[in-house]
Coordinates of C-alpha atoms in Angstrom, one line a residue:
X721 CA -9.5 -16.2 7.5
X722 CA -6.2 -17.4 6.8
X723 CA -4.5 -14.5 5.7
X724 CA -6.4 -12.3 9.2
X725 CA -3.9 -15.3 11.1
X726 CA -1.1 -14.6 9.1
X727 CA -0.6 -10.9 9.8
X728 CA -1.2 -11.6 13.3
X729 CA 1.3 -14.1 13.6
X730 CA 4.1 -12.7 11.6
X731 CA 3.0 -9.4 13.2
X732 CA 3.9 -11.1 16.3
X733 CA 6.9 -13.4 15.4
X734 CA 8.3 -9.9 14.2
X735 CA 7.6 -8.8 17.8
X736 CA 9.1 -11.7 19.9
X737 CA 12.6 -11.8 17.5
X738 CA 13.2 -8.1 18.6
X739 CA 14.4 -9.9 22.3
X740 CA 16.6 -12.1 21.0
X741 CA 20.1 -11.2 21.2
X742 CA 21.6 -13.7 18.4
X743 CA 18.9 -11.4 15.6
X744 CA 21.0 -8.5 13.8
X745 CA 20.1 -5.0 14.6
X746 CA 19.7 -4.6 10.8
X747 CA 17.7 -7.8 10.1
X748 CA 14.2 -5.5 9.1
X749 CA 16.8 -3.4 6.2
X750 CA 17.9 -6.8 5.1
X751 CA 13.9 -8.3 5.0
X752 CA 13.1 -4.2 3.6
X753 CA 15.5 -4.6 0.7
X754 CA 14.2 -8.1 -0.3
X755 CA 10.8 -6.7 -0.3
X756 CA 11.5 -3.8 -2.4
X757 CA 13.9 -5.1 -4.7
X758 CA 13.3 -8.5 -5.6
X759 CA 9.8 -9.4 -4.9
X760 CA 8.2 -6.0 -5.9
X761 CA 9.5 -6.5 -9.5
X762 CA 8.3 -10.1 -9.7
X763 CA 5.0 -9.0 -8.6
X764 CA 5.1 -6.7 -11.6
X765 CA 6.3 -8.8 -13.9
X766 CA 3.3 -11.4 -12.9
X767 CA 0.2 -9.3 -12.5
X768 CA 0.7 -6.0 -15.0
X769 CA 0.8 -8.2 -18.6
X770 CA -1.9 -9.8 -17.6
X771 CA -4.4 -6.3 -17.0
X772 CA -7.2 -6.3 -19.8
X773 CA -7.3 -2.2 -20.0
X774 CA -10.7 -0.4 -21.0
X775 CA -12.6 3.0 -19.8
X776 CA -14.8 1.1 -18.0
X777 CA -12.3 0.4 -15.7
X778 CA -11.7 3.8 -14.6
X779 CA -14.0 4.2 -11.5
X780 CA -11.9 1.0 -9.6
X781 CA -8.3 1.8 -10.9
X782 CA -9.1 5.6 -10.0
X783 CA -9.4 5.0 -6.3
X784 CA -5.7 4.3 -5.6
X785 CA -4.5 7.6 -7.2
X786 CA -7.4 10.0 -6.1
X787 CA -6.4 8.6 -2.6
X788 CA -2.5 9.1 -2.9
X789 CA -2.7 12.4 -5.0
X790 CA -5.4 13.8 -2.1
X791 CA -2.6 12.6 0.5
X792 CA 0.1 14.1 -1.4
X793 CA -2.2 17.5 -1.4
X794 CA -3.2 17.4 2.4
X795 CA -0.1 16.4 4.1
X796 CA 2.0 18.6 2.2
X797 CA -0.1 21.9 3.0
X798 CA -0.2 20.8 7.0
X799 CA 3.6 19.7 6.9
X800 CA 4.4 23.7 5.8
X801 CA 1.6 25.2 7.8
X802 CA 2.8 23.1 11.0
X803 CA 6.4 23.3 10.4
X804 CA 6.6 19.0 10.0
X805 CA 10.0 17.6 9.0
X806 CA 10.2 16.4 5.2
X807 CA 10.7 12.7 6.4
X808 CA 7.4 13.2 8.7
X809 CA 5.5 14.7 6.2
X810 CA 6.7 12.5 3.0
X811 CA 5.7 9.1 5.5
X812 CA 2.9 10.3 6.5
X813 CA 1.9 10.9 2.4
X814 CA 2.8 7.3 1.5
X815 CA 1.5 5.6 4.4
X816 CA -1.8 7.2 4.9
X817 CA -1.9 7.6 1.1
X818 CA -2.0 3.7 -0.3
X819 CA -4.3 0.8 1.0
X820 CA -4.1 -2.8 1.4
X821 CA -6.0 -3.4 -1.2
X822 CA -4.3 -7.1 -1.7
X823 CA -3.4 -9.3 1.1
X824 CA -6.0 -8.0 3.0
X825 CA -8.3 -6.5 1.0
X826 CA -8.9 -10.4 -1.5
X827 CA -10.2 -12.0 1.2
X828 CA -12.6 -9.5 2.9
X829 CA -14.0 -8.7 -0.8
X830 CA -14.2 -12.2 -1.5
X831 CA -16.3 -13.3 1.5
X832 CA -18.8 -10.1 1.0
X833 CA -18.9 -10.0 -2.9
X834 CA -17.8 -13.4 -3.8
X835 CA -16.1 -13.6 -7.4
X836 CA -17.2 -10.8 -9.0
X837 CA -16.3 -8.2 -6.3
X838 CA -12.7 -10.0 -6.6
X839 CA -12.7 -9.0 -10.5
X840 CA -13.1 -5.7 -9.2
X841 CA -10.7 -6.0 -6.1
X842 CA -7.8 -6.7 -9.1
X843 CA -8.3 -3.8 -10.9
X844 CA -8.1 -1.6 -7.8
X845 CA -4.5 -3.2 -6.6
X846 CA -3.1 -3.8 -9.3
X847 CA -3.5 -0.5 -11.7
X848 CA -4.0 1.0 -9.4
X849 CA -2.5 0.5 -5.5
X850 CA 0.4 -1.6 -7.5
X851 CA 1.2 1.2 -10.1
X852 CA 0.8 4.3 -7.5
X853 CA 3.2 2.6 -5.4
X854 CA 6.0 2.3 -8.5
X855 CA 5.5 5.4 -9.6
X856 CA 4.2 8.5 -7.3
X857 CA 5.1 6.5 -4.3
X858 CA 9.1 5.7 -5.3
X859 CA 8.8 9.8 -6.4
X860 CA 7.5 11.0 -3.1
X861 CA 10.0 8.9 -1.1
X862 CA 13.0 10.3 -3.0
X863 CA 11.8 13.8 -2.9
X864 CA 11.1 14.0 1.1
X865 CA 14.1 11.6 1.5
X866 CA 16.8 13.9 -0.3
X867 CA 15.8 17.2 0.7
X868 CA 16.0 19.7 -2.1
X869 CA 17.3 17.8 -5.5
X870 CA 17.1 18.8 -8.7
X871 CA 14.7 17.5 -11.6
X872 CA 17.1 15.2 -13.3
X873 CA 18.7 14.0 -9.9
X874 CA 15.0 13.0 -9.1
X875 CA 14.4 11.2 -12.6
X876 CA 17.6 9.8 -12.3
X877 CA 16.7 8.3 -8.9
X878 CA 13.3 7.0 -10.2
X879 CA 14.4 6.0 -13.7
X880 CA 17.3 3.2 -11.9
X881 CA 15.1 2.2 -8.9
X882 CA 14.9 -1.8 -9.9
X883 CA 10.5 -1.8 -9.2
X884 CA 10.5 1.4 -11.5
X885 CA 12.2 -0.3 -14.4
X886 CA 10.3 -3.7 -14.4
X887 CA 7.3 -1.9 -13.9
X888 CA 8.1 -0.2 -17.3
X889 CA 8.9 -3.6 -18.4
X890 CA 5.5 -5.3 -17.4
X891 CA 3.9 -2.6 -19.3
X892 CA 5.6 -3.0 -22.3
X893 CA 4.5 -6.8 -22.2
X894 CA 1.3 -5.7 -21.8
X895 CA 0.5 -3.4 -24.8
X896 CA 2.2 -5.9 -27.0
X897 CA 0.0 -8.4 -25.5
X898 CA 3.6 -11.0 -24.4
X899 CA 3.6 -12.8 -21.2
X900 CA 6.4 -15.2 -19.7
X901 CA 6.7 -18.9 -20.6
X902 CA 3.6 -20.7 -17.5
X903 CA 7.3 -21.6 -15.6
X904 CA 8.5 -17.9 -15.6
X905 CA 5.4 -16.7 -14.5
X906 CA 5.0 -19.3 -11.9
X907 CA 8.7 -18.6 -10.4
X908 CA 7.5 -14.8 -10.3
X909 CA 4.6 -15.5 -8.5
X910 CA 6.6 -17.6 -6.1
X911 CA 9.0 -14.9 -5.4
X912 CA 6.4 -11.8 -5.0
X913 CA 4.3 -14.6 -2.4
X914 CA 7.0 -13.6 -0.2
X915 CA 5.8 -10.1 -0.1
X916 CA 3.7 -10.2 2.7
X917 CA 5.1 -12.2 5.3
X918 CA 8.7 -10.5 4.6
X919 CA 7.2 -7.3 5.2
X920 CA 5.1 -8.1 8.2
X921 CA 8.6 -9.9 9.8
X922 CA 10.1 -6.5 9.3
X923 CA 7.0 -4.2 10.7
X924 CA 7.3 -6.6 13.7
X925 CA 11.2 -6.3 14.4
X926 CA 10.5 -2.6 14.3
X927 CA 7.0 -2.3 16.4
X928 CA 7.5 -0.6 19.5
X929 CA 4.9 0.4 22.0
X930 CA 5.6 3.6 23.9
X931 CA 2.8 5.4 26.2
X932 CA 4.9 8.5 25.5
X933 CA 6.4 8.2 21.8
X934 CA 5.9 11.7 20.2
X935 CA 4.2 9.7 17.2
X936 CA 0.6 8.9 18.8
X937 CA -0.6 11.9 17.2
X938 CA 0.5 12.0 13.6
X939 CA -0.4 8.0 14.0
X940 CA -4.0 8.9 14.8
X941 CA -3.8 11.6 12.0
X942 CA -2.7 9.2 8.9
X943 CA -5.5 6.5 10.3
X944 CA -7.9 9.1 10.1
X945 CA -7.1 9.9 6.6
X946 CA -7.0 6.4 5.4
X947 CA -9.4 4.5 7.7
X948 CA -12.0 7.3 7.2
X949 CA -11.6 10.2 4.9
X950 CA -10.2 8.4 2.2
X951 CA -13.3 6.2 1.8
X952 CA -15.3 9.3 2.6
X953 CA -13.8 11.3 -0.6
X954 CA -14.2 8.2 -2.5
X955 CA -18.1 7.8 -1.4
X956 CA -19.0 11.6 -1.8
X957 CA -17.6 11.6 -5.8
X958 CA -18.8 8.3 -6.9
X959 CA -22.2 7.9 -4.8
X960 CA -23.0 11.8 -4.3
X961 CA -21.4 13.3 -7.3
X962 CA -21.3 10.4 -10.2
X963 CA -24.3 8.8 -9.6
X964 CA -22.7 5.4 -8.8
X965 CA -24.4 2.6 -7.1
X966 CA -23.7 -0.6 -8.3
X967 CA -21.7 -3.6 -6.7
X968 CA -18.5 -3.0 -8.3
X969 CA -18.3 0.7 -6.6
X970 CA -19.2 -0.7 -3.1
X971 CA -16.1 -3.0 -3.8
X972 CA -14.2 0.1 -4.6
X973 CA -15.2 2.3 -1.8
X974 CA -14.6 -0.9 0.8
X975 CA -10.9 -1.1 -1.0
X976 CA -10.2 2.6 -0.2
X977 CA -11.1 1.9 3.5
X978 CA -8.5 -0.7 3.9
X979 CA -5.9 -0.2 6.5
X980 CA -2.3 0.8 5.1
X981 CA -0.7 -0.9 2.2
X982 CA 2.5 -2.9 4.1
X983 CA 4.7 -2.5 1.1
X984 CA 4.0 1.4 0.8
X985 CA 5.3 1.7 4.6
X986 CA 8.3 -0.5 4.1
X987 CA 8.7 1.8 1.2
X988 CA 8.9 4.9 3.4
X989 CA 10.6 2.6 6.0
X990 CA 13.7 1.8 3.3
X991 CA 13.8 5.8 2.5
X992 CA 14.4 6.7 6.5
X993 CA 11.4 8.4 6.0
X994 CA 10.1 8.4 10.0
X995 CA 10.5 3.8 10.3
X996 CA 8.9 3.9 13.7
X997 CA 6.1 5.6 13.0
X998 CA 5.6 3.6 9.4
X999 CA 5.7 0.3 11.2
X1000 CA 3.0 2.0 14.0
X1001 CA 1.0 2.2 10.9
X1002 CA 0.7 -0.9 10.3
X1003 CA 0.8 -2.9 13.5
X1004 CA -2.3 -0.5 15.0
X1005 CA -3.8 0.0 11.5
X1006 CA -4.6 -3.6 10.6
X1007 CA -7.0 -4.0 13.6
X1008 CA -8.4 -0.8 14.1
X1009 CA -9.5 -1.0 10.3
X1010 CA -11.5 -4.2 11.0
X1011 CA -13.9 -2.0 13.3
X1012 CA -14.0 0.7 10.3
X1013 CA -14.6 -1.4 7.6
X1014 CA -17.6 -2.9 9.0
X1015 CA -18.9 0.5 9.4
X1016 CA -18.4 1.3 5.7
X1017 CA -20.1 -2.1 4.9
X1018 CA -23.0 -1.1 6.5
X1019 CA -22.9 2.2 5.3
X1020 CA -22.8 0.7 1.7
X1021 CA -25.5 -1.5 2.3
X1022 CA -28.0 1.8 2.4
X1023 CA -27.1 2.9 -0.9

């Protein structure tokens, strides 16, 4: 419950600063560039050594990239058949395409499934939402950021963004089984805490409500992807096709519902990839998802 009052009232706080005369214009890049370049890596550094990698694994770690690679696939094809910008397009992709599978999707897991369904909740943020977001995500924001680069100017891009390279780091550590001194680690931790409420400061310095802004519709478009056909791919393979029924694939299908991952839009947010209607995705996803994940709970509970 904690963390539900938390996004509301940095949400908020966010909102009220945006009227006060003495806050920079540029205050949500400054809060942006914290989030992306200093606590992202300590999050890395923290969480990926720690990840105790086997097959089994697959089914919760898969939902964050079938998820983002489906995105990738269905807003690309109606960004060229509808004639969409490349910054609408590549938002909509990273917004729509990753979860908040973390801040909130811990405590809603952990109230319905108690610890186990956490164990599973892990493995689908952190191989999976955490990783997407390092890797396809930072690709898919330089691509429909830059316009038309080449292969190495892309790799180049990727291989020196600072989240990139301790994410290559963290996974080093973790196949040679090191880990940081319990001081380290606990000074990483402390700096990727300050994840969320950074983000959500900057979502509300940037939320605006506007009966006539032209992004109402691709808004309702990406929540429709992530609130419900996301969950919906996720159900049809692992229930329908797979076979699947037990708790830890509810967990995973309840993860995929959750509304938009706040990092991935302050990603697509740093890249000037559409900021307005990134922020709109969190401010009106967070709350509409709480009607849509009760929906998929009781859905789940028929299975």
């Amino acid at each position: 419950m904690n963390n539900f009052i938390l996004i509301f009232v940095f949400l908020f706080f966010g909102f009220i600063l945006q009227n006060i005369k003495q806050i920079p214009k540029n205050t949500h890049k400054i809060l942006n560039w914290i989030v992306i370049y200093i606590c992202l890596p300590a999050l890395a550094l923290y969480h990926i050594p720690k990840i105790k990698w086997d097959n089994q694994l697959l089914y919760p770690i898969g939902v964050a990239w079938i998820g983002f690679i489906i995105s990738c696939f269905f807003f690309g094809y109606l960004g060229k058949r509808l004639g969409w910008s490349r910054k609408l397009t590549g938002c909509l992709i990273i917004c729509a395409g990753l979860g908040n599978t973390s801040f909130l999707g811990f405590p809603i897991i952990e109230a319905l499934y108690g610890e186990e369904g956490m164990k599973t909740a892990l493995l689908v943020d952190q191989p999976g939402s955490f990783v997407v977001l390092s890797t396809l995500g930072i690709l898919v924001a330089t691509v429909y950021s830059k316009g038309n680069l080449s292969g190495f100017q892309i790799a180049k891009k990727i291989a020196f963004f600072p989240p990139f390279i301790t994410f290559c780091v963290a996974c080093l550590m973790n196949v040679f089984q090191f880990d940081f001194s319990n001081w380290v680690q606990l000074f990483f931790k402390t700096i990727g805490s300050g994840v969320t409420p950074l983000a959500l400061l900057s979502v509300g310095l940037q939320l605006k409500f506007e009966k006539r802004s032209m992004h109402w519709g691709f808004l309702s478009l990406g929540l429709l992807y992530k609130l419900i056909i996301t969950p919906a791919i996720i159900f049809f393979l692992y229930v329908i096709i797979l076979h699947q029924h037990s708790d830890a694939i509810k967990v995973s299908i309840l993860e995929s519902a959750m509304a938009p991952m706040i990092t991935g839009c302050i990603l697509a947010s740093t890249y000037g990839l559409k900021p307005r209607l990134s922020s709109m995705m969190i401010g009106f996803g967070i709350p509409i998802s709480f009607m849509t994940l009760l929906f998929w709970y009781l859905i789940l509970q028929l299975i």
